[in-house]
XYZ file of C-alpha atoms in Angstrom:
648
model
C 97.721 153.744 142.418
C 97.539 153.488 138.350
C 100.267 153.064 135.969
C 102.256 155.297 134.289
C 102.712 156.729 138.226
C 106.500 157.020 140.238
C 106.952 156.175 143.014
C 110.337 158.485 145.104
C 110.764 159.141 141.144
C 112.271 156.535 141.034
C 109.843 152.988 140.893
C 107.286 153.601 137.236
C 104.049 151.784 138.503
C 103.358 149.942 135.909
C 100.693 146.992 136.714
C 98.483 146.095 140.324
C 99.321 141.649 140.775
C 97.808 141.731 144.528
C 95.573 142.584 146.982
C 95.620 141.713 150.265
C 93.912 143.415 153.633
C 96.769 145.194 154.802
C 98.983 146.504 151.266
C 97.807 145.938 147.679
C 101.205 145.176 145.626
C 102.413 146.547 142.097
C 104.272 145.187 138.891
C 106.872 148.377 138.521
C 110.513 148.995 137.361
C 113.462 150.617 138.944
C 114.027 153.268 136.545
C 117.583 153.932 138.242
C 118.775 150.015 138.005
C 116.738 148.949 134.627
C 115.203 146.062 136.343
C 111.422 145.519 137.228
C 110.500 145.213 140.903
C 107.053 144.547 143.214
C 105.524 146.644 145.401
C 104.203 146.133 148.535
C 101.802 149.808 149.154
C 100.566 150.459 152.415
C 96.585 150.927 152.409
C 95.308 154.123 153.398
C 93.312 153.800 156.437
C 96.909 152.542 157.959
C 99.451 155.719 156.377
C 97.810 157.933 159.775
C 98.203 154.992 162.819
C 101.035 155.889 163.777
C 101.644 153.242 166.474
C 101.442 151.166 163.369
C 104.335 153.002 161.232
C 106.045 152.762 163.896
C 105.949 149.554 163.742
C 105.279 148.875 160.235
C 108.165 151.235 159.282
C 110.839 148.718 162.160
C 110.135 145.517 162.006
C 110.087 146.859 157.480
C 113.854 147.193 158.610
C 114.546 144.324 160.032
C 113.444 142.454 157.168
C 116.042 144.112 154.177
C 118.871 141.429 156.997
C 117.457 138.135 155.793
C 119.372 137.711 153.009
C 118.133 133.670 151.721
C 118.171 132.450 148.671
C 114.365 130.885 149.360
C 113.577 134.410 150.814
C 112.352 137.051 148.502
C 114.778 139.886 148.619
C 114.053 143.571 150.076
C 115.699 145.966 148.096
C 113.879 149.684 149.724
C 111.588 150.947 151.977
C 110.506 154.260 152.236
C 107.464 157.106 152.565
C 106.319 159.937 150.876
C 103.508 162.414 151.277
C 101.297 159.494 154.291
C 102.405 156.897 151.324
C 104.216 153.739 152.869
C 105.832 151.148 150.945
C 108.230 148.004 150.763
C 110.778 148.004 147.588
C 111.417 144.200 146.742
C 112.884 141.267 144.032
C 110.193 140.855 141.724
C 109.215 136.733 141.251
C 107.679 136.161 138.092
C 105.546 132.947 138.690
C 102.707 132.114 140.573
C 101.511 132.236 144.780
C 101.435 128.396 146.430
C 98.272 128.326 146.741
C 97.112 128.376 143.269
C 100.207 126.315 142.104
C 98.303 123.270 144.496
C 95.172 124.376 143.413
C 97.037 124.346 139.540
C 99.646 121.047 140.072
C 99.461 118.085 141.758
C 101.151 117.822 144.560
C 103.850 114.709 144.967
C 104.954 113.605 149.222
C 108.621 113.387 146.803
C 107.119 117.504 145.582
C 105.298 118.266 149.073
C 108.897 117.670 150.729
C 111.369 119.754 148.040
C 108.772 122.132 148.688
C 108.408 122.389 152.235
C 112.259 121.266 152.831
C 112.980 125.493 151.261
C 110.034 126.989 153.326
C 111.664 125.890 156.333
C 115.465 126.605 154.872
C 114.168 130.121 154.991
C 112.076 130.341 158.286
C 115.260 128.823 159.714
C 116.903 131.771 158.191
C 114.828 134.709 159.974
C 115.146 132.892 163.133
C 118.505 133.178 163.480
C 117.591 136.852 163.355
C 115.654 137.409 165.558
C 112.923 137.545 163.601
C 109.488 135.027 163.294
C 107.312 135.165 160.417
C 103.681 134.940 162.054
C 101.028 134.929 158.878
C 103.063 131.846 157.185
C 100.535 130.206 154.969
C 100.670 129.300 150.844
C 99.603 132.788 150.128
C 102.254 134.414 151.398
C 104.305 131.897 148.947
C 106.473 131.944 145.606
C 107.066 129.782 143.050
C 108.978 130.869 140.167
C 109.545 128.832 136.748
C 112.262 126.604 137.822
C 109.563 125.433 140.241
C 112.060 127.482 143.465
C 110.092 128.709 146.480
C 110.313 132.364 147.190
C 108.551 132.841 151.304
C 107.365 136.672 151.580
C 105.597 139.294 154.153
C 107.958 138.710 157.463
C 108.405 142.850 157.514
C 103.798 142.446 157.152
C 103.309 139.401 158.695
C 104.842 140.797 162.503
C 103.331 144.511 161.856
C 100.215 142.477 160.968
C 99.733 141.372 164.940
C 99.383 144.691 166.409
C 96.401 145.182 164.437
C 93.230 145.157 165.704
C 90.831 142.811 164.202
C 88.697 145.602 163.842
C 91.288 147.138 161.156
C 91.141 144.436 158.203
C 89.193 140.701 158.372
C 92.369 139.776 156.824
C 94.060 139.061 160.061
C 91.367 135.826 160.615
C 91.754 134.907 156.591
C 94.987 133.492 157.936
C 92.925 131.523 160.885
C 93.696 127.650 158.888
C 97.304 128.326 159.733
C 97.363 130.068 163.261
C 98.559 128.172 165.618
C 96.469 127.940 168.920
C 97.945 130.375 171.059
C 97.411 133.176 167.799
C 93.650 131.570 167.675
C 94.054 132.843 171.902
C 95.058 135.725 171.010
C 98.741 134.806 173.590
C 102.402 135.691 172.148
C 103.291 134.352 168.567
C 107.690 133.192 169.090
C 109.335 129.810 166.446
C 106.795 127.529 168.111
C 104.210 128.983 167.020
C 105.706 129.213 163.533
C 105.591 125.526 163.278
C 102.507 125.341 164.064
C 101.695 127.044 160.417
C 104.877 124.645 158.858
C 102.853 121.511 159.874
C 99.037 123.454 158.745
C 100.768 123.697 155.247
C 102.899 120.436 154.863
C 98.734 118.958 155.578
C 97.588 120.985 152.864
C 100.188 119.840 150.949
C 100.305 116.722 151.527
C 96.026 115.954 151.848
C 95.297 119.335 149.402
C 92.928 120.551 152.250
C 93.989 122.426 155.372
C 93.218 120.438 158.787
C 90.508 122.680 159.806
C 87.318 123.518 157.664
C 84.954 125.940 158.614
C 81.689 127.863 157.455
C 82.802 131.473 159.908
C 86.776 132.158 160.916
C 85.553 132.400 164.422
C 84.577 128.149 163.736
C 87.880 127.201 162.068
C 89.777 129.214 165.164
C 88.069 126.829 167.883
C 88.348 123.870 166.613
C 92.256 124.558 166.058
C 91.593 125.045 169.939
C 89.378 121.674 171.211
C 89.810 119.025 167.430
C 92.248 117.070 166.060
C 92.142 117.516 162.287
C 91.534 114.528 160.271
C 95.568 111.985 160.115
C 96.480 112.577 156.338
C 96.690 109.468 156.524
C 92.614 108.744 156.528
C 93.286 111.549 153.346
C 96.373 109.970 150.797
C 97.232 107.140 151.182
C 100.278 107.364 149.968
C 101.867 109.515 153.164
C 103.826 106.741 155.436
C 102.554 107.015 159.174
C 106.536 107.848 160.063
C 105.635 111.657 158.164
C 102.100 111.258 159.591
C 103.584 111.498 163.089
C 105.761 114.612 162.161
C 102.722 116.387 160.594
C 100.612 115.368 163.537
C 103.662 116.532 166.040
C 103.643 119.962 164.234
C 99.864 120.234 164.768
C 100.447 119.200 168.681
C 98.098 122.394 170.836
C 101.103 122.687 173.018
C 104.280 124.069 172.383
C 105.842 122.361 174.180
C 104.505 119.348 172.082
C 105.759 120.700 169.049
C 109.035 120.131 167.447
C 112.150 122.390 169.118
C 114.081 124.312 165.696
C 112.357 124.761 162.626
C 115.904 122.482 161.821
C 114.244 119.399 164.233
C 110.707 119.789 161.839
C 113.243 120.471 158.630
C 115.177 117.203 160.208
C 111.784 114.917 160.632
C 110.248 115.653 157.594
C 113.298 114.660 155.286
C 114.003 111.765 157.168
C 109.971 109.930 157.129
C 111.028 108.132 153.572
C 114.819 106.506 154.570
C 114.410 103.107 155.263
C 115.229 103.103 158.474
C 111.968 104.116 159.541
C 109.690 102.414 157.598
C 107.899 100.517 160.257
C 107.556 103.354 162.970
C 104.489 102.713 164.687
C 101.964 106.243 165.377
C 103.956 108.590 167.426
C 101.253 109.572 169.879
C 100.983 112.709 171.245
C 102.156 114.292 174.263
C 99.620 114.520 177.069
C 99.460 118.579 178.073
C 96.277 119.010 178.975
C 96.526 121.955 181.099
C 96.969 123.252 177.491
C 93.235 123.036 177.023
C 91.711 123.008 180.123
C 90.317 124.177 183.088
C 91.639 122.953 186.685
C 89.072 122.622 189.204
C 91.077 123.106 192.436
C 89.885 121.403 195.861
C 89.214 124.760 197.987
C 92.057 125.933 201.436
C 91.090 125.987 204.471
C 93.079 127.568 207.492
C 94.276 124.450 209.764
C 92.790 125.463 213.293
C 95.741 126.194 216.145
C 96.693 123.015 218.274
C 96.935 125.088 221.082
C 93.660 125.348 221.454
C 92.004 122.186 222.097
C 87.956 121.641 221.434
C 86.562 120.611 224.549
C 85.227 117.330 225.593
C 83.345 118.264 228.553
C 81.280 121.709 230.414
C 83.986 123.432 232.384
C 83.145 125.795 234.993
C 83.646 129.782 233.620
C 84.773 132.379 235.224
C 83.116 135.988 235.056
C 85.819 136.935 232.824
C 84.563 133.829 230.520
C 81.225 134.424 230.924
C 81.799 138.484 229.514
C 84.199 137.469 227.086
C 81.458 134.336 225.508
C 78.972 137.067 222.980
C 82.298 137.839 220.879
C 83.039 133.824 220.980
C 80.030 133.085 219.709
C 79.436 135.746 217.111
C 83.145 134.722 215.911
C 82.271 130.510 215.839
C 79.167 132.262 213.474
C 81.343 134.124 211.076
C 83.059 131.445 210.791
C 79.817 128.809 209.970
C 78.138 131.761 207.660
C 81.983 131.709 206.268
C 81.921 127.243 205.749
C 78.437 127.902 204.995
C 79.250 130.224 201.154
C 81.873 127.445 201.118
C 79.430 124.790 200.699
C 76.608 126.714 198.966
C 79.627 127.707 196.398
C 81.324 123.796 196.204
C 77.207 122.771 195.687
C 76.903 124.718 192.882
C 80.143 124.054 191.094
C 79.237 120.325 191.630
C 75.809 120.301 190.185
C 77.438 121.981 187.370
C 80.322 120.079 186.632
C 76.992 117.158 186.743
C 74.942 119.619 185.083
C 78.179 119.230 182.212
C 79.315 115.340 182.102
C 75.189 114.738 181.861
C 74.994 116.641 178.540
C 78.232 115.063 177.133
C 78.679 112.063 175.794
C 81.160 109.395 174.462
C 81.727 109.237 170.842
C 81.475 105.446 169.072
C 83.921 104.490 166.857
C 81.598 103.996 163.835
C 84.880 104.208 161.571
C 84.312 100.171 158.998
C 80.527 100.524 159.488
C 78.077 100.934 156.974
C 76.951 105.467 156.584
C 73.270 104.259 158.422
C 74.446 102.178 160.734
C 76.648 105.411 161.544
C 74.365 107.696 161.284
C 72.464 105.913 163.258
C 75.049 105.859 166.436
C 76.150 108.383 167.205
C 72.137 109.789 166.030
C 70.726 108.365 169.495
C 74.070 109.174 171.132
C 72.866 112.731 170.268
C 75.776 113.468 168.114
C 74.908 115.692 164.942
C 76.589 114.120 161.754
C 77.853 115.619 158.745
C 78.976 113.632 156.077
C 81.774 114.047 153.073
C 82.593 111.148 150.591
C 86.124 110.618 149.635
C 86.982 107.237 146.580
C 88.979 105.472 148.292
C 90.420 101.918 146.702
C 90.912 99.494 149.603
C 87.283 100.741 151.811
C 83.323 99.042 150.713
C 81.411 102.370 149.389
C 79.550 103.460 151.278
C 81.264 102.262 154.809
C 83.190 104.853 156.581
C 86.651 105.733 156.077
C 87.174 108.261 159.262
C 85.909 110.558 161.324
C 86.408 113.499 163.433
C 85.962 114.092 167.016
C 87.318 110.424 166.775
C 86.504 107.948 169.283
C 86.193 107.345 172.973
C 86.448 112.109 173.055
C 84.141 113.005 175.488
C 82.190 116.186 173.299
C 77.669 117.932 173.960
C 76.029 116.566 173.137
C 74.981 118.167 169.565
C 78.317 118.461 169.085
C 78.393 117.544 165.144
C 80.334 114.295 163.731
C 81.773 114.956 160.582
C 82.651 111.014 159.092
C 84.511 110.212 155.635
C 82.479 107.769 153.989
C 84.324 106.266 150.797
C 83.046 106.869 147.288
C 84.075 103.568 146.456
C 87.416 102.896 143.975
C 88.197 106.027 142.664
C 87.182 106.904 138.771
C 88.232 108.679 136.124
C 87.896 110.464 133.087
C 88.843 107.100 129.954
C 91.040 110.517 127.965
C 90.694 109.760 124.362
C 94.589 109.239 123.540
C 93.626 107.974 119.056
C 96.524 110.786 116.682
C 98.867 110.487 118.956
C 102.201 108.146 119.729
C 102.612 104.725 121.600
C 104.118 106.541 123.096
C 102.815 109.214 124.878
C 99.663 106.975 124.882
C 100.719 105.015 127.266
C 102.683 108.136 129.364
C 99.460 109.516 129.464
C 97.690 106.281 130.606
C 100.864 105.375 133.423
C 99.624 108.223 134.803
C 95.607 108.091 135.772
C 97.149 104.004 137.497
C 95.563 102.523 133.897
C 98.478 99.558 134.910
C 96.807 96.640 132.258
C 97.460 97.755 128.933
C 97.408 95.900 125.504
C 98.906 97.060 122.372
C 98.164 95.313 119.046
C 99.469 96.792 115.661
C 97.438 96.960 112.403
C 98.143 99.074 109.338
C 96.756 101.591 108.612
C 96.762 104.628 105.385
C 95.844 107.521 107.108
C 97.643 107.299 110.328
C 101.255 107.289 110.800
C 103.285 104.309 112.183
C 104.086 103.958 115.656
C 100.606 106.259 116.349
C 97.862 105.483 117.897
C 94.768 104.214 115.247
C 91.661 103.352 117.741
C 90.945 102.767 121.888
C 88.958 100.219 123.160
C 87.536 101.818 125.769
C 85.491 105.584 124.546
C 86.493 108.412 125.050
C 84.508 110.294 128.706
C 83.814 107.056 129.831
C 83.675 106.950 133.641
C 85.669 103.611 134.794
C 87.971 102.710 137.409
C 91.871 102.917 136.280
C 92.997 98.731 138.525
C 89.962 96.781 137.296
C 89.787 97.085 133.053
C 92.214 96.241 130.509
C 92.863 99.212 127.804
C 93.559 97.959 124.390
C 95.568 99.920 122.097
C 95.488 99.288 118.257
C 98.758 101.312 117.400
C 99.417 101.082 113.608
C 102.500 99.947 111.179
C 101.702 102.595 108.567
C 101.046 101.338 104.778
C 101.450 97.708 103.529
C 100.804 98.659 100.196
C 103.789 97.775 97.846
C 104.659 100.669 94.804
C 105.343 98.916 91.711
C 108.349 99.278 90.007
C 109.302 98.667 86.338
C 109.981 95.809 85.060
C 109.661 97.165 81.865
C 113.018 94.843 80.427
C 113.499 92.456 82.978
C 113.149 88.301 82.337
C 109.847 86.548 84.186
C 111.887 84.928 86.698
C 113.166 87.803 88.072
C 109.426 89.379 87.904
C 108.579 86.273 89.619
C 111.639 86.915 92.293
C 110.306 90.969 92.838
C 106.491 89.218 92.803
C 107.510 86.848 95.888
C 109.336 89.640 97.289
C 107.175 92.324 97.812
C 103.929 89.888 97.609
C 102.364 89.952 95.158
C 100.643 87.254 93.068
C 102.061 87.460 88.910
C 100.428 86.259 86.067
C 102.401 85.827 82.186
C 100.475 86.553 79.394
C 103.016 86.687 76.077
C 102.742 89.079 73.249
C 104.621 89.632 69.585
C 106.671 92.654 69.621
C 108.862 94.265 66.842
C 110.481 96.575 69.297
C 111.508 94.516 72.501
C 113.729 91.572 72.284
C 111.520 88.308 72.834
C 112.198 86.498 76.483
C 111.630 90.556 78.541
C 108.973 92.376 79.834
C 106.990 94.833 77.795
C 104.692 96.308 79.496
C 103.080 95.598 83.327
C 99.525 96.462 85.061
C 99.025 97.571 86.978
C 101.419 100.335 85.813
C 104.395 101.709 87.474
C 104.583 103.237 89.323
C 101.041 102.795 91.592
C 100.345 101.038 95.202
C 99.063 97.866 96.310
C 98.325 95.768 98.890
C 100.024 92.530 98.815
C 98.623 90.407 97.777
C 97.287 92.031 94.282
C 97.693 90.233 90.416
C 100.127 91.621 88.922
C 100.531 90.575 84.737
C 103.343 91.434 82.814
C 103.731 91.114 78.792
C 106.555 89.040 77.829
C 107.938 89.864 74.164
C 107.757 86.723 71.654
C 109.971 88.509 69.164
C 108.255 89.445 65.843
C 105.334 87.421 65.053
C 106.112 85.478 61.789
C 103.222 86.802 59.197
C 104.994 90.855 59.437
C 107.866 91.594 57.390
C 110.045 94.670 57.910
C 110.760 96.476 55.392
C 113.816 99.467 55.800
C 113.782 102.875 54.321
C 115.659 105.825 54.065
C 114.858 109.365 53.800
C 117.654 112.615 53.084
C 115.860 115.854 55.113
C 117.110 118.731 52.963
C 118.313 122.199 54.747
C 118.438 124.989 53.103
C 120.938 127.460 54.148
C 120.846 131.486 54.105
C 123.753 133.582 52.824
C 128.078 132.708 54.131
C 127.527 135.583 56.078
C 125.082 135.348 58.628
C 124.209 132.572 61.292
C 123.980 128.780 60.284
C 120.069 127.957 60.710
C 118.800 125.102 62.349
C 115.778 123.161 62.295
C 113.968 119.819 64.232
C 112.994 116.656 62.228
C 110.497 114.457 64.219
C 110.108 111.004 62.447
C 107.201 109.101 63.216
C 105.832 105.842 62.272
C 102.749 104.022 62.257
C 103.150 100.291 61.827
C 102.239 97.124 63.188
C 103.772 98.419 66.352
C 101.194 101.003 66.187
C 102.932 104.779 66.077
C 106.163 105.105 67.090
C 108.669 108.396 67.693
C 111.393 106.864 65.587
C 113.451 109.629 65.426
C 113.710 114.429 66.824
C 117.005 115.584 66.106
C 117.637 119.595 64.899
C 120.436 119.430 62.500
C 121.579 121.957 60.114
C 122.708 120.744 57.197
C 121.184 118.201 54.687
C 120.390 115.230 56.270
C 120.159 111.095 55.720
C 117.934 108.991 58.431
C 116.602 105.607 57.606
C 114.239 103.431 59.437
C 112.282 100.502 59.075
C 108.129 99.171 59.213
C 107.052 96.996 60.072
C 103.780 96.589 57.480
C 101.066 92.777 58.816
C 99.679 91.587 56.273
C 96.493 92.935 54.690
C 97.880 97.166 56.510
C 100.314 99.454 55.458
C 103.268 100.749 57.172
C 103.409 104.785 57.042
C 106.075 107.498 57.671
C 105.650 110.508 58.727
C 108.463 113.289 58.207
C 107.785 116.587 60.652
C 110.684 119.699 59.963
C 109.660 122.611 62.411
C 106.006 121.382 63.285
C 105.006 121.089 59.088
C 104.755 117.785 57.633
C 106.922 117.581 54.564
C 107.236 113.544 53.778
C 104.328 110.650 53.867
C 105.659 107.394 52.934
C 103.495 103.903 52.659
C 104.477 100.749 52.428
C 102.074 97.716 51.841
C 102.479 94.542 52.621
C 103.261 93.128 48.769
C 105.257 95.101 48.556
C 107.337 95.058 51.651
C 107.647 91.466 50.627
C 108.908 92.291 46.847
C 111.256 94.441 48.653
C 113.170 91.214 50.376
């Protein structure tokens, strides 16, 4: 179906969001109720199978009776022009299979998810609906982490399809129960087996059985035991492993009595009361998997027909019947001969079969070379997989499948899991992160030995990581290394205050507080009172490191040889006629004398004003005053040292 097409003049197709062996799934908009829905449309190759269609409709309608927060709600079921569809709740999220591939699942998180799945399946069983196709692909995780189970109706209908219709039936074989793999009737116990397979994957990150073909996987469901979860994930406690292995029992009678019992077993696995629970031994129900050879039943001879102990005389009538008795006796001989031949053949077959089998030795803990040699000497094919382990030395066998003591045929593949040593991780780059974020990231990766050092930095903000002791990308074993982080305390530079007008004692206190070295220089000044700081080096506002030398120039007052002279000047302002607005002018007076160039005055006036100013003149020097009006020099006064002395 294409975007924009409508179903039942109500549901507008927006986008295909899924595809399976039986149906395609589309996101659509319900134009009547103005909501987003998901529509599962039966593939066209099934639309002409009347028996399948009736079963599909019956089960799809039955699914509408399920009302549970962990089950995808069914809104509508219909058909039009050989188009069969189910309208259901749209879940904004991903399948549990995708979630497993993208997220790390802790044991607590696995139990939280499994609890919701069990609630959904238990509700379905209470309504007489068996799912029959429980798998992570049929479960959705929404944006809030809630689980929604789907595909109830289709899953039951699929049990009526043949394998030639679609390979999707075999596609779920990783979660099939042994009875489903045999083609037998599936019931609540079959769903419990599938729940156990899903929990196994949540805890270990892999399905219970792995094979090159679906048939190979199905045979493992019938014949083999999965690798125990604790061998794949050491964080799985023994009580929880017991729960998983019981749910995966070959015989339905050995599994939990109900989904509720399975959930209770899961949810109490972490309790203190079960902390020391031993490994739960499987119930012996070999009859589920084996064909029994029974002793042939032979008819007993009648007690009133005693065996003759000695020859007896016979009558003529007996002589007449003698050939008949001999013929009957020969018939029984042939029967016995046939039985003996069949029994011998069976015995020969059993002997040959027994001779073709070998006991699997215990190779756990051996080196990979020794384990391989011992298994091959017994006639087995060895397949090696590696897994990191903190407890088992590199190159030694962690686990094996089949387990020791089993007696499969020679030539059977024995899979051994060999330790790759302690698990290494890639050292992350935490430079530039805050100290708390860096520590959290490293602890999540199992780095436990962290050392923090501090250092001032002009470029890295306070509290952020400046550098790390291990290079990013380096492969390391977290438990065997110490990671040193250098964290910034920020800049330790001091921004100098303006010390002009301070006394030297006050400046010294300031320097001590900021860890600066203070140097004093004295200088005559006609403008700064004696004992006060005239200026400083470096200048105010400069950022300096602790220990920097701060030079302050302290006034000694007016130099004794200098002569001060006070002068007056009148600045005239010509105004326009009286009826016009008075005109303001700007007056600036500057002096150049022993003090240097100084702007003495800057003022705005509207009438003639008299100003006074002082010149400080050194010997053999001249003091000059310049008067500007609106930017133009209108007067310049110059006074020599001799003139100033005479005026005193």
